[in-house]
Amino acid sequence: MTFNDLNLIEPILRALSEEGYTTPTPIQQQAIPQVLEGHDLLGVAQTGTGKTAAFSVPILQILHQTSQTQKAAQGPKGRIRCLVLTPTRELAIQIGESFKAYGRHLPQLRSTVIFGGVGQNPQVQALQRGIEILVATPGRLLDLMNQGYVNLQHVEVFVLDEADRMLDMGFINDIKRILPKLPTGRQSLFFSATMPNVIKELSATILRPNPVQVAVTPVSSTADTVTQSVFLVDKNDKPALLRHVLKDPAIKRVLVFTRTKHGANKVTETLEKAQITAEAIHGNKSQNHRQRALSNFKAGTTRVLVATDIAARGIDVDELTHVINYEVPNEPETYVHRIGRTGRAGAFGTAFTFVEEEERAYLQDIQKLIRKQLDVDKEHPYTTNSVAPVSLTGNERIIRPKGPAGRPPRDGRGGSGQGRGGAPRAAGAGSGNGRGEHRSSGRPQAGSSERAGGGRSSSAAGGGQRSSRPFQAGRSGEGGRRPQ
């Protein structure tokens, strides 16, 4: 199956092609047609399954087609027609980038991202200019709603993403305060990596009866053709370690991963100063720059390509011998996707992972996911005793890093039982101006989360048209062969 088989409109197909996507992932094959038909959706899917494109692509098409109708044209311009709630700023930013990438040929569908921990003024200005798609974390959304900057009465499609992590981080009561502000006639999409009873109960208050259910399992194994090793290193020694590793002439072409755009730029600058040809690709780079950098990398003109995970999803390079995780991903499935870019088609590949003290929790998650103890390479000049190895079979409770990179462990994973900020989950602060997004699970509940019964009919007319509502959309973004 290709994306051409999913009844997507030409502007979206063109954007997907430009991002390098050809084949939809299993969840995209299951979800996109159902969302386009207007059904509510209950999805059990983790990071790395292509979940983001599974909802962003059809939403863009729904909104685009709705805007073509006379009814939509009579409504106020710049109203919020789609709301996506997500637990973390990193995920919110990634989803926002996805909408922009997949919707680049649908300029009338504007989007913005709002989250706590930063000043609100730029976010307020974007809202005041008018947007159709809002991606938000619950705390900052509530703050701006209370200040009168956000009106949700025109929302046609509502997405709740990573519901189990919302629960872990104490956001459930915030969500219950937001729900009554949404129209009862909306279409709702609900995603969670796990489905405990409390999450099932929450989904029943958001979705209409008998939603379409889709479930996929994430990739959790690495190819035997990839040799994996860990380098324990102090944070300040990472640049020198990278230069040392790249002294090996056998490493002719290497993909280096960072978690952030800023990190990608810094690594590139470090390598260029050492006379090592390197280019960075990430969301702040233009499409032309990204294509040129990738072409140079494939041609061998550039030896090192430094990428963030979103930008790297469009990379498909034959004979890529090495992948280096300069920064350990905070989602273990991302590790599997990163190193899966080498050792393809029977060829052998090598994956190095630089682990500093604050990344040991991420290494623990990775080893549990792939069920493998990664070898530690001590034969380098920057090895350190200040970063302890992580045992696959041990029961060490590793404190997770403070700040936006941290996250609570999912069910069955190790960790300290702490939230993203390193504080106990039940004691998070609110997300007022300049504060983080971790909310208290004990905050008073305002308003009912129950939806009015029989709010609308979900029947669809023939040919993929919905008779119950004129909504249909178009736009989204992430980079790679199979959008995520």
Short mmCIF file of C-alpha atoms in Angstrom, two decimals:
data_model
loop_
_atom_site.label_atom_id
_atom_site.label_comp_id
_atom_site.label_asym_id
_atom_site.label_seq_id
_atom_site.Cartn_x
_atom_site.Cartn_y
_atom_site.Cartn_z
CA MET A 1 0.00 0.00 0.00
CA THR A 2 1.12 3.57 -0.71
CA PHE A 3 -0.24 6.92 0.43
CA ASN A 4 -1.92 7.22 -2.98
CA ASP A 5 -4.25 4.40 -1.89
CA LEU A 6 -5.58 6.37 1.12
CA ASN A 7 -7.71 8.92 -0.81
CA LEU A 8 -5.54 11.84 0.21
CA ILE A 9 -5.70 15.14 -1.66
CA GLU A 10 -2.91 16.20 -4.00
CA PRO A 11 -1.36 18.96 -1.78
CA ILE A 12 -0.86 16.47 1.04
CA LEU A 13 0.47 13.73 -1.22
CA ARG A 14 2.94 16.23 -2.65
CA ALA A 15 4.13 17.23 0.83
CA LEU A 16 4.51 13.58 1.87
CA SER A 17 6.54 12.90 -1.25
CA GLU A 18 8.77 15.90 -0.54
CA GLU A 19 9.37 14.56 2.96
CA GLY A 20 10.45 11.23 1.45
CA TYR A 21 7.41 9.24 2.58
CA THR A 22 6.19 6.46 0.31
CA THR A 23 4.67 3.72 2.46
CA PRO A 24 2.25 4.29 5.35
CA THR A 25 2.96 2.51 8.62
CA PRO A 26 0.39 0.01 9.96
CA ILE A 27 -1.30 2.57 12.22
CA GLN A 28 -1.48 5.05 9.35
CA GLN A 29 -3.09 2.42 7.12
CA GLN A 30 -5.66 1.69 9.82
CA ALA A 31 -6.35 5.18 11.14
CA ILE A 32 -6.26 7.58 8.18
CA PRO A 33 -9.33 6.20 6.34
CA GLN A 34 -11.35 6.04 9.58
CA VAL A 35 -10.48 9.60 10.58
CA LEU A 36 -11.31 10.87 7.09
CA GLU A 37 -14.75 9.27 7.41
CA GLY A 38 -15.37 11.23 10.61
CA HIS A 39 -15.17 8.41 13.14
CA ASP A 40 -13.95 8.86 16.67
CA LEU A 41 -10.79 6.83 17.22
CA LEU A 42 -9.24 5.00 20.17
CA GLY A 43 -5.61 4.22 19.38
CA VAL A 44 -3.12 2.18 21.38
CA ALA A 45 0.25 3.18 19.95
CA GLN A 46 3.64 4.24 21.18
CA THR A 47 6.26 6.60 19.84
CA GLY A 48 7.90 5.25 16.70
CA THR A 49 4.77 3.76 15.14
CA GLY A 50 3.91 6.69 12.87
CA LYS A 51 1.12 7.86 15.15
CA THR A 52 1.54 11.60 14.58
CA ALA A 53 1.01 11.39 10.83
CA ALA A 54 -1.85 8.95 11.44
CA PHE A 55 -3.88 11.82 12.88
CA SER A 56 -2.25 14.98 11.46
CA VAL A 57 -2.53 13.99 7.80
CA PRO A 58 -6.29 13.26 7.83
CA ILE A 59 -6.99 16.25 10.08
CA LEU A 60 -5.36 18.54 7.55
CA GLN A 61 -7.51 17.08 4.82
CA ILE A 62 -10.66 17.42 6.91
CA LEU A 63 -9.98 21.05 7.74
CA HIS A 64 -9.06 21.90 4.15
CA GLN A 65 -12.25 20.40 2.75
CA THR A 66 -14.35 21.98 5.48
CA SER A 67 -12.93 25.40 4.63
CA GLN A 68 -14.16 24.96 1.06
CA THR A 69 -17.79 24.72 2.14
CA GLN A 70 -20.12 27.71 2.33
CA LYS A 71 -20.85 27.01 5.98
CA ALA A 72 -17.17 27.21 6.92
CA ALA A 73 -16.69 30.35 4.86
CA GLN A 74 -19.37 32.10 6.91
CA GLY A 75 -17.56 31.42 10.17
CA PRO A 76 -14.96 33.74 11.69
CA LYS A 77 -11.55 33.48 10.10
CA GLY A 78 -8.60 32.37 12.19
CA ARG A 79 -10.74 30.41 14.64
CA ILE A 80 -9.28 27.31 16.30
CA ARG A 81 -10.73 24.33 14.43
CA CYS A 82 -8.39 21.61 15.69
CA LEU A 83 -6.97 21.19 19.20
CA VAL A 84 -4.20 18.69 19.95
CA LEU A 85 -3.36 18.17 23.64
CA THR A 86 -0.02 16.56 24.45
CA PRO A 87 1.87 16.17 27.74
CA THR A 88 5.30 17.64 26.95
CA ARG A 89 6.77 20.63 25.17
CA GLU A 90 9.06 18.39 23.10
CA LEU A 91 6.17 16.35 21.76
CA ALA A 92 4.10 19.49 21.19
CA ILE A 93 6.90 21.00 19.11
CA GLN A 94 7.32 17.81 17.10
CA ILE A 95 3.59 17.61 16.37
CA GLY A 96 3.56 21.27 15.38
CA GLU A 97 6.43 20.67 12.97
CA SER A 98 4.52 17.73 11.50
CA PHE A 99 1.45 19.84 10.79
CA LYS A 100 3.60 22.47 9.10
CA ALA A 101 5.50 19.94 6.98
CA TYR A 102 2.50 17.94 5.77
CA GLY A 103 0.43 21.09 5.31
CA ARG A 104 3.04 23.21 3.55
CA HIS A 105 0.86 23.35 0.42
CA LEU A 106 -2.25 24.30 2.40
CA PRO A 107 -1.20 27.80 3.53
CA GLN A 108 -4.69 28.75 4.68
CA LEU A 109 -4.34 26.25 7.55
CA ARG A 110 -2.20 28.05 10.08
CA SER A 111 -0.95 26.41 13.25
CA THR A 112 0.91 27.27 16.43
CA VAL A 113 2.25 25.51 19.50
CA ILE A 114 1.83 26.68 23.11
CA PHE A 115 3.52 25.25 26.20
CA GLY A 116 4.66 26.35 29.63
CA GLY A 117 8.12 27.11 30.94
CA VAL A 118 8.60 30.06 28.58
CA GLY A 119 7.11 33.52 28.29
CA GLN A 120 3.59 33.60 26.91
CA ASN A 121 3.75 36.80 24.82
CA PRO A 122 4.95 35.26 21.52
CA GLN A 123 2.33 32.53 21.90
CA VAL A 124 -0.41 35.08 22.56
CA GLN A 125 0.65 37.08 19.50
CA ALA A 126 0.39 33.97 17.31
CA LEU A 127 -3.08 33.27 18.67
CA GLN A 128 -4.19 36.83 18.04
CA ARG A 129 -3.04 36.65 14.41
CA GLY A 130 -5.45 33.75 13.96
CA ILE A 131 -4.80 30.03 13.67
CA GLU A 132 -6.78 26.97 12.70
CA ILE A 133 -4.66 24.30 14.42
CA LEU A 134 -3.52 24.58 18.04
CA VAL A 135 -1.08 22.13 19.61
CA ALA A 136 -0.85 22.66 23.37
CA THR A 137 0.19 21.31 26.71
CA PRO A 138 -2.70 21.37 29.22
CA GLY A 139 -1.26 23.79 31.77
CA ARG A 140 -0.42 26.63 29.41
CA LEU A 141 -3.68 26.09 27.52
CA LEU A 142 -5.70 26.53 30.72
CA ASP A 143 -3.71 29.64 31.62
CA LEU A 144 -4.40 31.28 28.26
CA MET A 145 -8.04 30.17 28.30
CA ASN A 146 -8.48 31.79 31.71
CA GLN A 147 -6.95 35.00 30.34
CA GLY A 148 -9.39 35.00 27.42
CA TYR A 149 -6.84 34.35 24.67
CA VAL A 150 -8.18 30.93 23.60
CA ASN A 151 -11.71 30.17 22.38
CA LEU A 152 -12.48 26.50 21.71
CA GLN A 153 -16.12 26.80 20.64
CA HIS A 154 -15.29 26.23 16.94
CA VAL A 155 -13.15 23.10 17.41
CA GLU A 156 -14.08 20.42 14.86
CA VAL A 157 -11.41 17.83 15.73
CA PHE A 158 -9.91 17.19 19.17
CA VAL A 159 -6.86 14.98 19.73
CA LEU A 160 -5.67 13.76 23.13
CA ASP A 161 -2.20 12.28 22.67
CA GLU A 162 -0.21 10.12 25.12
CA ALA A 163 -3.04 9.91 27.63
CA ASP A 164 -1.12 7.57 29.92
CA ARG A 165 1.71 10.08 30.24
CA MET A 166 -0.89 12.79 30.92
CA LEU A 167 -1.99 10.66 33.87
CA ASP A 168 1.60 10.12 35.05
CA MET A 169 2.28 13.85 34.99
CA GLY A 170 -0.86 14.86 36.86
CA PHE A 171 -2.69 16.48 33.94
CA ILE A 172 -5.94 14.51 34.07
CA ASN A 173 -7.86 17.09 36.12
CA ASP A 174 -6.63 19.83 33.78
CA ILE A 175 -8.02 17.86 30.86
CA LYS A 176 -11.34 17.50 32.65
CA ARG A 177 -11.48 21.28 32.98
CA ILE A 178 -10.80 21.74 29.27
CA LEU A 179 -13.31 19.19 27.95
CA PRO A 180 -16.51 21.15 28.79
CA LYS A 181 -15.21 24.05 26.69
CA LEU A 182 -15.21 21.89 23.53
CA PRO A 183 -18.27 21.53 21.26
CA THR A 184 -20.16 18.28 21.79
CA GLY A 185 -20.36 17.76 18.02
CA ARG A 186 -16.62 17.47 17.55
CA GLN A 187 -14.68 14.49 16.24
CA SER A 188 -12.29 13.10 18.88
CA LEU A 189 -9.13 11.02 18.58
CA PHE A 190 -7.62 9.44 21.70
CA PHE A 191 -4.15 7.88 21.83
CA SER A 192 -2.31 6.10 24.63
CA ALA A 193 0.71 3.79 24.77
CA THR A 194 -1.02 1.70 27.43
CA MET A 195 -4.67 1.22 28.35
CA PRO A 196 -5.17 0.79 32.12
CA ASN A 197 -8.70 1.08 33.50
CA VAL A 198 -8.36 4.75 34.46
CA ILE A 199 -7.38 5.59 30.86
CA LYS A 200 -10.29 3.56 29.48
CA GLU A 201 -12.64 5.48 31.76
CA LEU A 202 -11.19 8.79 30.58
CA SER A 203 -11.58 7.78 26.93
CA ALA A 204 -15.26 7.03 27.52
CA THR A 205 -15.82 10.64 28.61
CA ILE A 206 -14.16 12.00 25.46
CA LEU A 207 -15.17 9.65 22.64
CA ARG A 208 -18.62 8.88 21.30
CA PRO A 209 -19.96 5.35 21.92
CA ASN A 210 -18.32 2.56 19.91
CA PRO A 211 -15.27 4.42 18.58
CA VAL A 212 -13.06 2.76 15.98
CA GLN A 213 -10.19 1.02 17.77
CA VAL A 214 -6.69 0.61 16.33
CA ALA A 215 -3.68 -0.93 18.04
CA VAL A 216 -0.11 -1.46 16.91
CA THR A 217 3.02 -2.65 18.63
CA PRO A 218 6.21 -0.58 18.38
CA VAL A 219 9.49 -1.77 16.97
CA SER A 220 11.41 -3.17 19.93
CA SER A 221 14.30 -5.09 18.39
CA THR A 222 17.49 -4.10 16.64
CA ALA A 223 19.08 -5.83 13.67
CA ASP A 224 21.78 -8.42 14.33
CA THR A 225 23.83 -6.75 11.61
CA VAL A 226 24.37 -3.66 13.80
CA THR A 227 27.17 -3.72 16.38
CA GLN A 228 26.13 -1.56 19.33
CA SER A 229 28.38 -0.09 22.00
CA VAL A 230 28.21 2.52 24.75
CA PHE A 231 30.82 5.16 25.59
CA LEU A 232 30.55 6.44 29.18
CA VAL A 233 31.74 10.05 29.14
CA ASP A 234 31.46 13.31 31.04
CA LYS A 235 29.22 15.81 29.29
CA ASN A 236 32.02 18.32 28.68
CA ASP A 237 34.17 15.65 27.03
CA LYS A 238 31.62 14.67 24.40
CA PRO A 239 32.96 17.04 21.69
CA ALA A 240 36.50 15.73 22.16
CA LEU A 241 35.29 12.12 22.18
CA LEU A 242 33.44 12.67 18.91
CA ARG A 243 36.56 14.12 17.29
CA HIS A 244 38.58 11.18 18.61
CA VAL A 245 36.15 8.60 17.21
CA LEU A 246 36.14 10.31 13.82
CA LYS A 247 39.93 9.91 13.55
CA ASP A 248 39.18 6.36 12.41
CA PRO A 249 39.53 6.42 8.60
CA ALA A 250 37.13 3.48 8.36
CA ILE A 251 34.30 5.83 9.32
CA LYS A 252 33.69 7.34 5.91
CA ARG A 253 30.07 8.38 6.36
CA VAL A 254 28.38 8.85 9.73
CA LEU A 255 25.00 10.09 10.92
CA VAL A 256 25.21 11.88 14.28
CA PHE A 257 22.03 12.39 16.32
CA THR A 258 21.23 15.13 18.81
CA ARG A 259 18.00 15.75 20.73
CA THR A 260 17.76 19.44 19.86
CA LYS A 261 18.32 21.81 16.96
CA HIS A 262 20.72 23.88 19.07
CA GLY A 263 22.70 20.75 19.87
CA ALA A 264 22.93 19.86 16.17
CA ASN A 265 24.31 23.31 15.36
CA LYS A 266 26.89 23.14 18.17
CA VAL A 267 28.15 19.71 17.11
CA THR A 268 28.45 20.87 13.50
CA GLU A 269 30.45 23.94 14.52
CA THR A 270 32.77 21.78 16.66
CA LEU A 271 33.48 19.43 13.76
CA GLU A 272 34.02 22.22 11.26
CA LYS A 273 36.62 23.78 13.58
CA ALA A 274 38.40 20.42 13.57
CA GLN A 275 38.44 20.44 9.74
CA ILE A 276 35.84 17.65 9.55
CA THR A 277 33.20 18.23 6.87
CA ALA A 278 29.81 18.34 8.56
CA GLU A 279 26.34 19.76 7.97
CA ALA A 280 23.29 19.98 10.22
CA ILE A 281 19.68 19.32 9.28
CA HIS A 282 16.76 20.17 11.52
CA GLY A 283 13.41 21.95 11.52
CA ASN A 284 14.92 25.44 11.41
CA LYS A 285 16.75 24.69 8.18
CA SER A 286 14.94 25.38 4.91
CA GLN A 287 13.78 22.51 2.75
CA ASN A 288 16.37 23.51 0.13
CA HIS A 289 19.15 23.44 2.73
CA ARG A 290 18.08 20.03 4.00
CA GLN A 291 17.94 18.56 0.51
CA ARG A 292 21.33 20.04 -0.37
CA ALA A 293 22.91 18.73 2.84
CA LEU A 294 21.48 15.27 2.23
CA SER A 295 22.71 15.27 -1.37
CA ASN A 296 26.21 16.24 -0.23
CA PHE A 297 26.13 13.47 2.37
CA LYS A 298 25.03 10.84 -0.13
CA ALA A 299 27.68 11.99 -2.61
CA GLY A 300 30.42 11.78 0.03
CA THR A 301 31.17 15.50 -0.10
CA THR A 302 30.06 15.77 3.52
CA ARG A 303 31.41 13.13 5.88
CA VAL A 304 29.19 13.84 8.89
CA LEU A 305 25.48 14.65 8.86
CA VAL A 306 24.21 15.93 12.21
CA ALA A 307 20.45 15.58 12.62
CA THR A 308 17.56 15.81 15.01
CA ASP A 309 15.13 12.91 15.03
CA ILE A 310 12.35 14.76 13.21
CA ALA A 311 14.60 15.93 10.37
CA ALA A 312 16.29 12.54 10.07
CA ARG A 313 13.07 10.73 9.26
CA GLY A 314 13.55 11.62 5.59
CA ILE A 315 17.06 10.19 5.44
CA ASP A 316 17.62 6.98 3.51
CA VAL A 317 21.29 6.53 2.67
CA ASP A 318 22.78 3.37 1.21
CA GLU A 319 26.06 2.12 2.69
CA LEU A 320 25.74 4.13 5.90
CA THR A 321 28.28 2.37 8.10
CA HIS A 322 28.00 4.31 11.36
CA VAL A 323 25.39 6.00 13.53
CA ILE A 324 26.47 7.97 16.60
CA ASN A 325 24.02 8.91 19.34
CA TYR A 326 25.81 12.04 20.54
CA GLU A 327 22.84 12.59 22.83
CA VAL A 328 20.81 9.62 24.03
CA PRO A 329 17.16 9.82 22.94
CA ASN A 330 14.66 10.16 25.78
CA GLU A 331 12.32 7.70 24.04
CA PRO A 332 13.78 4.18 23.70
CA GLU A 333 11.86 3.49 20.48
CA THR A 334 13.69 6.43 18.93
CA TYR A 335 16.97 4.62 19.59
CA VAL A 336 15.75 1.65 17.57
CA HIS A 337 14.79 3.93 14.69
CA ARG A 338 18.09 5.82 14.83
CA ILE A 339 20.38 2.82 14.61
CA GLY A 340 18.09 1.12 12.11
CA ARG A 341 19.52 3.47 9.48
CA THR A 342 22.69 1.38 9.34
CA GLY A 343 23.17 -2.36 8.84
CA ARG A 344 20.50 -2.51 6.14
CA ALA A 345 20.02 -5.01 3.32
CA GLY A 346 22.41 -7.52 4.85
CA ALA A 347 25.23 -5.00 5.28
CA PHE A 348 26.96 -4.55 8.63
CA GLY A 349 26.73 -1.35 10.62
CA THR A 350 27.99 0.18 13.85
CA ALA A 351 26.15 2.28 16.43
CA PHE A 352 27.97 4.25 19.13
CA THR A 353 26.07 5.87 22.01
CA PHE A 354 27.69 8.57 24.16
CA VAL A 355 26.18 8.40 27.66
CA GLU A 356 26.67 11.10 30.27
CA GLU A 357 25.46 10.86 33.88
CA GLU A 358 22.03 12.41 33.28
CA GLU A 359 21.37 10.05 30.35
CA ARG A 360 21.75 6.80 32.28
CA ALA A 361 17.98 6.57 32.78
CA TYR A 362 17.50 6.71 29.00
CA LEU A 363 20.07 3.94 28.53
CA GLN A 364 18.18 1.87 31.10
CA ASP A 365 14.96 2.32 29.11
CA ILE A 366 16.69 1.38 25.85
CA GLN A 367 18.19 -1.83 27.22
CA LYS A 368 14.85 -2.89 28.68
CA LEU A 369 13.07 -2.25 25.39
CA ILE A 370 15.54 -4.17 23.21
CA ARG A 371 16.17 -6.76 25.98
CA LYS A 372 19.90 -6.50 25.49
CA GLN A 373 22.89 -5.46 27.58
CA LEU A 374 24.93 -3.03 25.49
CA ASP A 375 28.70 -3.42 25.63
CA VAL A 376 30.70 -0.57 27.19
CA ASP A 377 33.73 0.56 25.19
CA LYS A 378 36.48 1.56 27.64
CA GLU A 379 39.25 1.81 25.06
CA HIS A 380 39.07 5.55 24.58
CA PRO A 381 40.91 8.42 26.27
CA TYR A 382 37.77 10.01 27.76
CA THR A 383 36.42 7.06 29.71
CA THR A 384 35.32 8.10 33.20
CA ASN A 385 34.47 6.54 36.53
CA SER A 386 31.94 9.27 37.27
CA VAL A 387 29.39 7.67 34.92
CA ALA A 388 28.48 4.17 36.08
CA PRO A 389 27.44 1.39 33.70
CA VAL A 390 23.76 0.45 33.58
CA SER A 391 22.87 -3.20 34.12
CA LEU A 392 20.01 -4.78 32.20
CA THR A 393 19.26 -7.21 35.02
CA GLY A 394 19.86 -4.83 37.92
CA ASN A 395 17.16 -3.05 39.91
CA GLU A 396 18.87 0.33 40.22
CA ARG A 397 16.37 3.18 40.49
CA ILE A 398 17.97 5.90 38.42
CA ILE A 399 17.00 9.51 39.07
CA ARG A 400 15.71 11.07 35.88
CA PRO A 401 17.17 14.37 34.67
CA LYS A 402 15.55 17.66 35.54
CA GLY A 403 14.13 19.90 32.86
CA PRO A 404 12.22 19.24 29.65
CA ALA A 405 14.36 16.29 28.55
CA GLY A 406 13.21 14.11 31.45
CA ARG A 407 10.04 12.09 31.41
CA PRO A 408 8.28 9.59 33.63
CA PRO A 409 8.88 5.93 32.75
CA ARG A 410 6.08 3.98 31.14
CA ASP A 411 4.65 0.83 32.67
CA GLY A 412 7.25 -1.86 33.09
CA ARG A 413 10.25 0.44 32.76
CA GLY A 414 12.72 1.36 35.44
CA GLY A 415 13.12 4.79 36.94
CA SER A 416 12.82 6.76 40.07
CA GLY A 417 9.08 7.20 39.98
CA GLN A 418 9.57 10.88 39.46
CA GLY A 419 8.08 13.24 36.94
CA ARG A 420 9.76 15.23 34.24
CA GLY A 421 11.08 17.88 36.52
CA GLY A 422 12.61 15.37 38.93
CA ALA A 423 9.86 16.10 41.45
CA PRO A 424 7.24 13.62 42.64
CA ARG A 425 4.42 13.38 40.12
CA ALA A 426 1.72 14.50 42.51
CA ALA A 427 3.52 17.66 43.46
CA GLY A 428 4.15 19.43 40.17
CA ALA A 429 3.78 23.16 39.80
CA GLY A 430 1.36 24.92 37.52
CA SER A 431 2.33 26.36 34.19
CA GLY A 432 1.88 30.05 34.66
CA ASN A 433 4.19 32.50 32.97
CA GLY A 434 7.74 31.26 33.06
CA ARG A 435 6.88 28.07 34.92
CA GLY A 436 7.01 24.43 33.91
CA GLU A 437 4.19 22.24 32.64
CA HIS A 438 4.08 19.65 35.43
CA ARG A 439 0.65 19.93 37.08
CA SER A 440 -0.59 18.71 40.43
CA SER A 441 -2.87 15.69 40.32
CA GLY A 442 -4.67 16.99 43.37
CA ARG A 443 -5.90 20.23 41.86
CA PRO A 444 -9.66 20.89 42.20
CA GLN A 445 -11.82 19.76 39.35
CA ALA A 446 -13.95 22.30 37.57
CA GLY A 447 -16.81 21.25 35.38
CA SER A 448 -17.90 17.83 34.24
CA SER A 449 -15.95 15.85 31.73
CA GLU A 450 -19.03 13.99 30.53
CA ARG A 451 -20.18 14.75 27.03
CA ALA A 452 -23.75 15.23 26.06
CA GLY A 453 -25.18 12.04 24.65
CA GLY A 454 -26.10 11.85 21.01
CA GLY A 455 -24.17 15.01 20.22
CA ARG A 456 -24.05 14.19 16.52
CA SER A 457 -24.36 11.49 13.95
CA SER A 458 -21.18 9.86 12.67
CA SER A 459 -22.60 8.24 9.58
CA ALA A 460 -20.63 8.82 6.38
CA ALA A 461 -21.97 9.23 2.91
CA GLY A 462 -20.63 7.20 0.02
CA GLY A 463 -17.34 8.03 -1.62
CA GLY A 464 -15.69 8.98 1.66
CA GLN A 465 -17.94 12.04 2.20
CA ARG A 466 -19.53 12.56 5.61
CA SER A 467 -23.18 13.43 5.68
CA SER A 468 -23.23 14.43 9.35
CA ARG A 469 -20.77 17.29 9.12
CA PRO A 470 -18.90 19.11 6.41
CA PHE A 471 -15.51 18.66 8.07
CA GLN A 472 -12.59 17.18 6.03
CA ALA A 473 -8.91 18.31 6.33
CA GLY A 474 -5.36 18.61 4.88
CA ARG A 475 -1.86 19.22 6.40
CA SER A 476 0.91 17.77 8.70
CA GLY A 477 4.71 17.29 9.17
CA GLU A 478 7.62 15.10 10.11
CA GLY A 479 10.55 13.92 8.10
CA GLY A 480 11.21 10.41 6.82
CA ARG A 481 10.19 7.55 4.62
CA ARG A 482 7.39 6.55 6.96
CA PRO A 483 5.92 9.55 8.76
CA GLN A 484 5.57 9.30 12.46
#
